[in-house]
C-alpha positions as a Markdown table, in Angstrom:
| # | Residue | x | y | z |
|---|---|---|---|---|
| 1 | Met | 0.0 | 0.0 | 0.0 |
| 2 | Ala | 2.9 | 2.4 | 0.8 |
| 3 | Ala | 4.4 | 1.8 | -2.6 |
| 4 | Leu | 1.2 | 2.6 | -4.3 |
| 5 | Thr | 0.7 | 5.8 | -2.3 |
| 6 | Ala | 4.3 | 6.9 | -3.1 |
| 7 | Ala | 3.8 | 6.2 | -6.8 |
| 8 | Ala | 0.6 | 8.3 | -6.8 |
| 9 | Val | 2.4 | 11.2 | -5.0 |
| 10 | Val | 5.2 | 11.1 | -7.6 |
| 11 | Ala | 2.7 | 11.0 | -10.5 |
| 12 | Val | 0.7 | 14.0 | -9.1 |
| 13 | Gly | 3.9 | 15.9 | -8.5 |
| 14 | Phe | 5.1 | 15.3 | -12.1 |
| 15 | Leu | 1.8 | 16.3 | -13.6 |
| 16 | Ala | 1.8 | 19.5 | -11.4 |
| 17 | Tyr | 5.3 | 20.4 | -12.6 |
| 18 | Gln | 4.3 | 19.9 | -16.3 |
| 19 | Ala | 1.2 | 22.0 | -15.8 |
| 20 | Ser | 3.2 | 24.9 | -14.3 |
| 21 | Ala | 5.9 | 24.7 | -16.9 |
| 22 | Asn | 3.3 | 25.1 | -19.7 |
| 23 | Val | 1.4 | 28.1 | -18.2 |
| 24 | Pro | 1.6 | 31.2 | -20.5 |
| 25 | Asp | 3.8 | 34.0 | -19.0 |
| 26 | Asp | 0.9 | 36.4 | -18.7 |
| 27 | Leu | -1.0 | 33.9 | -16.5 |
| 28 | Ala | 2.1 | 32.7 | -14.5 |
| 29 | Ala | 3.2 | 36.3 | -13.5 |
| 30 | Lys | 2.2 | 37.3 | -10.0 |
| 31 | Pro | 0.6 | 40.7 | -9.9 |
| 32 | Lys | 2.7 | 43.3 | -8.1 |
| 33 | Ala | 1.5 | 46.5 | -6.5 |
| 34 | Ser | 2.8 | 49.4 | -8.5 |
| 35 | Ser | 2.7 | 53.1 | -7.9 |
| 36 | Ser | 3.6 | 54.0 | -11.4 |
| 37 | Ala | 1.5 | 53.3 | -14.5 |
| 38 | Ser | 4.7 | 53.3 | -16.6 |
| 39 | Ala | 6.2 | 50.3 | -15.0 |
| 40 | Pro | 6.1 | 47.2 | -17.3 |
| 41 | Ala | 4.3 | 44.1 | -16.2 |
| 42 | Gly | 7.5 | 42.2 | -15.5 |
| 43 | Gly | 8.6 | 44.9 | -13.1 |
| 44 | His | 12.0 | 45.4 | -14.8 |
| 45 | Gly | 13.0 | 49.1 | -15.1 |
| 46 | Lys | 10.9 | 51.7 | -16.9 |
| 47 | Ala | 8.6 | 51.1 | -19.7 |
| 48 | Arg | 9.7 | 52.5 | -23.1 |
| 49 | Pro | 7.0 | 54.1 | -25.0 |
| 50 | Lys | 6.4 | 52.6 | -28.4 |
| 51 | Lys | 8.2 | 54.6 | -31.1 |
| 52 | Asp | 5.9 | 55.8 | -33.9 |
| 53 | Pro | 7.3 | 54.3 | -37.1 |
| 54 | Leu | 6.5 | 57.5 | -39.0 |
| 55 | Thr | 8.9 | 59.4 | -36.7 |
| 56 | Val | 11.6 | 60.7 | -39.0 |
| 57 | Pro | 15.2 | 60.2 | -37.7 |
| 58 | Ala | 16.7 | 63.2 | -36.0 |
| 59 | Gly | 19.4 | 64.9 | -38.0 |
| 60 | Ser | 17.9 | 64.0 | -41.3 |
| 61 | Gly | 17.4 | 67.6 | -42.5 |
| 62 | Thr | 14.3 | 69.5 | -43.4 |
| 63 | Gly | 11.9 | 69.8 | -46.2 |
| 64 | Met | 10.8 | 67.2 | -48.8 |
| 65 | Arg | 13.2 | 64.3 | -48.8 |
| 66 | Val | 13.7 | 60.6 | -48.8 |
| 67 | Val | 15.4 | 59.4 | -45.6 |
| 68 | Tyr | 17.3 | 56.1 | -45.6 |
| 69 | Ala | 18.5 | 54.8 | -42.3 |
| 70 | Leu | 21.3 | 52.2 | -42.9 |
| 71 | Lys | 21.2 | 50.6 | -39.4 |
| 72 | Asp | 17.4 | 50.4 | -39.3 |
| 73 | Arg | 17.2 | 49.3 | -43.0 |
| 74 | Arg | 14.2 | 51.7 | -43.3 |
| 75 | Val | 13.1 | 54.4 | -45.6 |
| 76 | Trp | 10.8 | 57.4 | -44.9 |
| 77 | Leu | 9.1 | 59.6 | -47.6 |
| 78 | Val | 9.0 | 63.0 | -46.0 |
| 79 | Asp | 6.8 | 65.9 | -47.2 |
| 80 | Ala | 7.8 | 69.6 | -47.4 |
| 81 | Lys | 6.5 | 70.2 | -43.9 |
| 82 | Gly | 8.8 | 67.5 | -42.5 |
| 83 | Lys | 6.0 | 64.9 | -41.9 |
| 84 | Ala | 6.5 | 61.3 | -43.1 |
| 85 | Ser | 3.8 | 60.0 | -45.4 |
| 86 | Arg | 5.2 | 56.5 | -45.6 |
| 87 | Thr | 7.9 | 54.3 | -44.1 |
| 88 | Phe | 9.0 | 50.8 | -44.9 |
| 89 | Lys | 11.7 | 48.2 | -44.4 |
| 90 | Val | 14.3 | 47.7 | -47.2 |
| 91 | Met | 17.1 | 45.2 | -48.0 |
| 92 | Pro | 20.3 | 47.0 | -48.7 |
| 93 | Gly | 22.8 | 45.8 | -51.3 |
| 94 | Ser | 26.3 | 44.7 | -50.5 |
| 95 | Val | 27.6 | 48.3 | -51.1 |
| 96 | Ser | 25.9 | 51.3 | -49.2 |
| 97 | Ala | 26.1 | 55.0 | -49.6 |
| 98 | Val | 27.9 | 56.8 | -46.8 |
| 99 | Pro | 25.7 | 59.0 | -44.5 |
| 100 | Gly | 25.1 | 62.4 | -46.1 |
| 101 | Ser | 22.8 | 64.3 | -48.4 |
| 102 | Tyr | 22.3 | 63.4 | -52.1 |
| 103 | Ala | 19.8 | 64.1 | -54.8 |
| 104 | Val | 18.1 | 61.7 | -57.2 |
| 105 | Ser | 20.3 | 61.7 | -60.3 |
| 106 | Ser | 18.5 | 59.4 | -62.6 |
| 107 | Arg | 15.6 | 56.9 | -62.9 |
| 108 | Ser | 14.7 | 53.8 | -64.9 |
| 109 | Gly | 11.3 | 52.2 | -65.3 |
| 110 | Ser | 12.8 | 48.6 | -65.6 |
| 111 | Val | 16.2 | 47.2 | -66.0 |
| 112 | Lys | 18.2 | 44.1 | -65.0 |
| 113 | Gly | 19.9 | 44.6 | -61.6 |
| 114 | Ser | 23.7 | 44.0 | -61.1 |
| 115 | Asp | 22.7 | 40.7 | -59.5 |
| 116 | Gly | 20.8 | 39.6 | -62.7 |
| 117 | Val | 17.4 | 40.1 | -61.2 |
| 118 | Pro | 14.8 | 42.1 | -63.3 |
| 119 | Ile | 14.0 | 45.2 | -61.3 |
| 120 | Glu | 11.6 | 48.2 | -61.7 |
| 121 | His | 11.2 | 51.7 | -60.5 |
| 122 | Val | 15.0 | 52.3 | -60.1 |
| 123 | Val | 15.8 | 55.6 | -58.4 |
| 124 | Arg | 19.5 | 56.3 | -58.4 |
| 125 | Phe | 21.1 | 58.8 | -56.0 |
| 126 | Ala | 24.8 | 58.0 | -55.2 |
| 127 | Ala | 27.9 | 56.1 | -56.3 |
| 128 | Val | 30.5 | 54.4 | -54.2 |
| 129 | Asn | 33.7 | 53.2 | -55.9 |
| 130 | Asp | 31.9 | 52.9 | -59.3 |
| 131 | Val | 28.9 | 51.1 | -57.8 |
| 132 | Thr | 25.7 | 53.0 | -58.3 |
| 133 | Ile | 23.4 | 53.2 | -55.3 |
| 134 | Gly | 19.6 | 53.4 | -55.8 |
| 135 | Phe | 16.2 | 52.2 | -54.7 |
| 136 | Ser | 14.4 | 49.5 | -56.6 |
| 137 | Ala | 12.0 | 46.6 | -56.4 |
| 138 | Ala | 12.5 | 43.2 | -57.9 |
| 139 | Gln | 9.8 | 42.4 | -60.4 |
| 140 | Asp | 9.2 | 39.1 | -58.6 |
| 141 | Gly | 8.8 | 40.9 | -55.3 |
| 142 | Ser | 11.8 | 39.3 | -53.7 |
| 143 | Met | 13.9 | 41.1 | -51.1 |
| 144 | Val | 16.7 | 38.5 | -50.5 |
| 145 | Glu | 19.9 | 39.1 | -48.6 |
| 146 | Pro | 22.5 | 40.2 | -51.2 |
| 147 | Asp | 25.5 | 38.0 | -52.2 |
| 148 | Pro | 28.4 | 39.7 | -50.4 |
| 149 | Thr | 30.8 | 38.7 | -53.2 |
| 150 | Val | 28.8 | 40.8 | -55.8 |
| 151 | Lys | 29.2 | 44.5 | -55.7 |
| 152 | Ala | 25.6 | 45.7 | -55.7 |
| 153 | Gly | 24.2 | 49.0 | -54.6 |
| 154 | Gly | 20.5 | 48.3 | -55.0 |
| 155 | Val | 18.3 | 49.0 | -52.0 |
| 156 | Arg | 15.4 | 46.6 | -52.5 |
| 157 | Met | 11.9 | 47.1 | -51.4 |
| 158 | Ser | 8.5 | 45.6 | -52.0 |
| 159 | Arg | 6.8 | 46.5 | -55.3 |
| 160 | Ala | 4.2 | 48.6 | -53.6 |
| 161 | Asp | 6.9 | 50.6 | -51.8 |
| 162 | Gly | 8.9 | 50.8 | -55.0 |
| 163 | Asp | 5.8 | 52.4 | -56.7 |
| 164 | Ala | 5.6 | 54.9 | -53.8 |
| 165 | Val | 9.3 | 55.9 | -54.1 |
| 166 | Trp | 8.9 | 56.1 | -57.9 |
| 167 | Arg | 6.0 | 58.6 | -57.6 |
| 168 | Phe | 7.7 | 60.6 | -54.8 |
| 169 | Ala | 11.4 | 60.7 | -55.7 |
| 170 | Thr | 11.7 | 62.4 | -59.1 |
| 171 | Val | 15.1 | 63.7 | -60.4 |
| 172 | Gly | 16.5 | 66.3 | -58.0 |
| 173 | Val | 14.6 | 65.2 | -54.9 |
| 174 | Lys | 16.8 | 65.1 | -51.8 |
| 175 | Val | 17.9 | 61.8 | -50.4 |
| 176 | Val | 19.4 | 61.8 | -46.9 |
| 177 | Val | 21.3 | 58.8 | -45.7 |
| 178 | Val | 21.7 | 58.4 | -42.0 |
| 179 | Ala | 23.6 | 55.8 | -40.0 |
């Protein structure tokens, strides 16, 4: 009888452990009294307010411009009043422009990219060591990581974002590259 009771206690203990290990974090957390509405649920440090994705990076200039943040891999289309109308993620090529201010120098409706991929809505704005840097969208919609052995300056984006850049960034429009 003692062996049967011991086996039952072990089985119940194991099942209790499994149940507690599979409880979602939001149910397992014990509520804590808080005097601040800004403290996160986990009680670790101060809560960070969510950053509005349309917030244009500081130090990116003024007026109508395209802002390209290298580290964030993100582009903003900014109107004359300094307000972003659109922002989106991009996939940079293996060669990037250095931070600074440029202007759209040329555009092409559709061409073959330096990686052999058919691209559209090409908006060129810089050159680095004979590699042209510009925004474009692959006609097949792909945004794959570039081959680091191929010198490519295309900053790829979705086709919808490529359409938006094409309409916004005509020849002469300012392009600001930030770190």
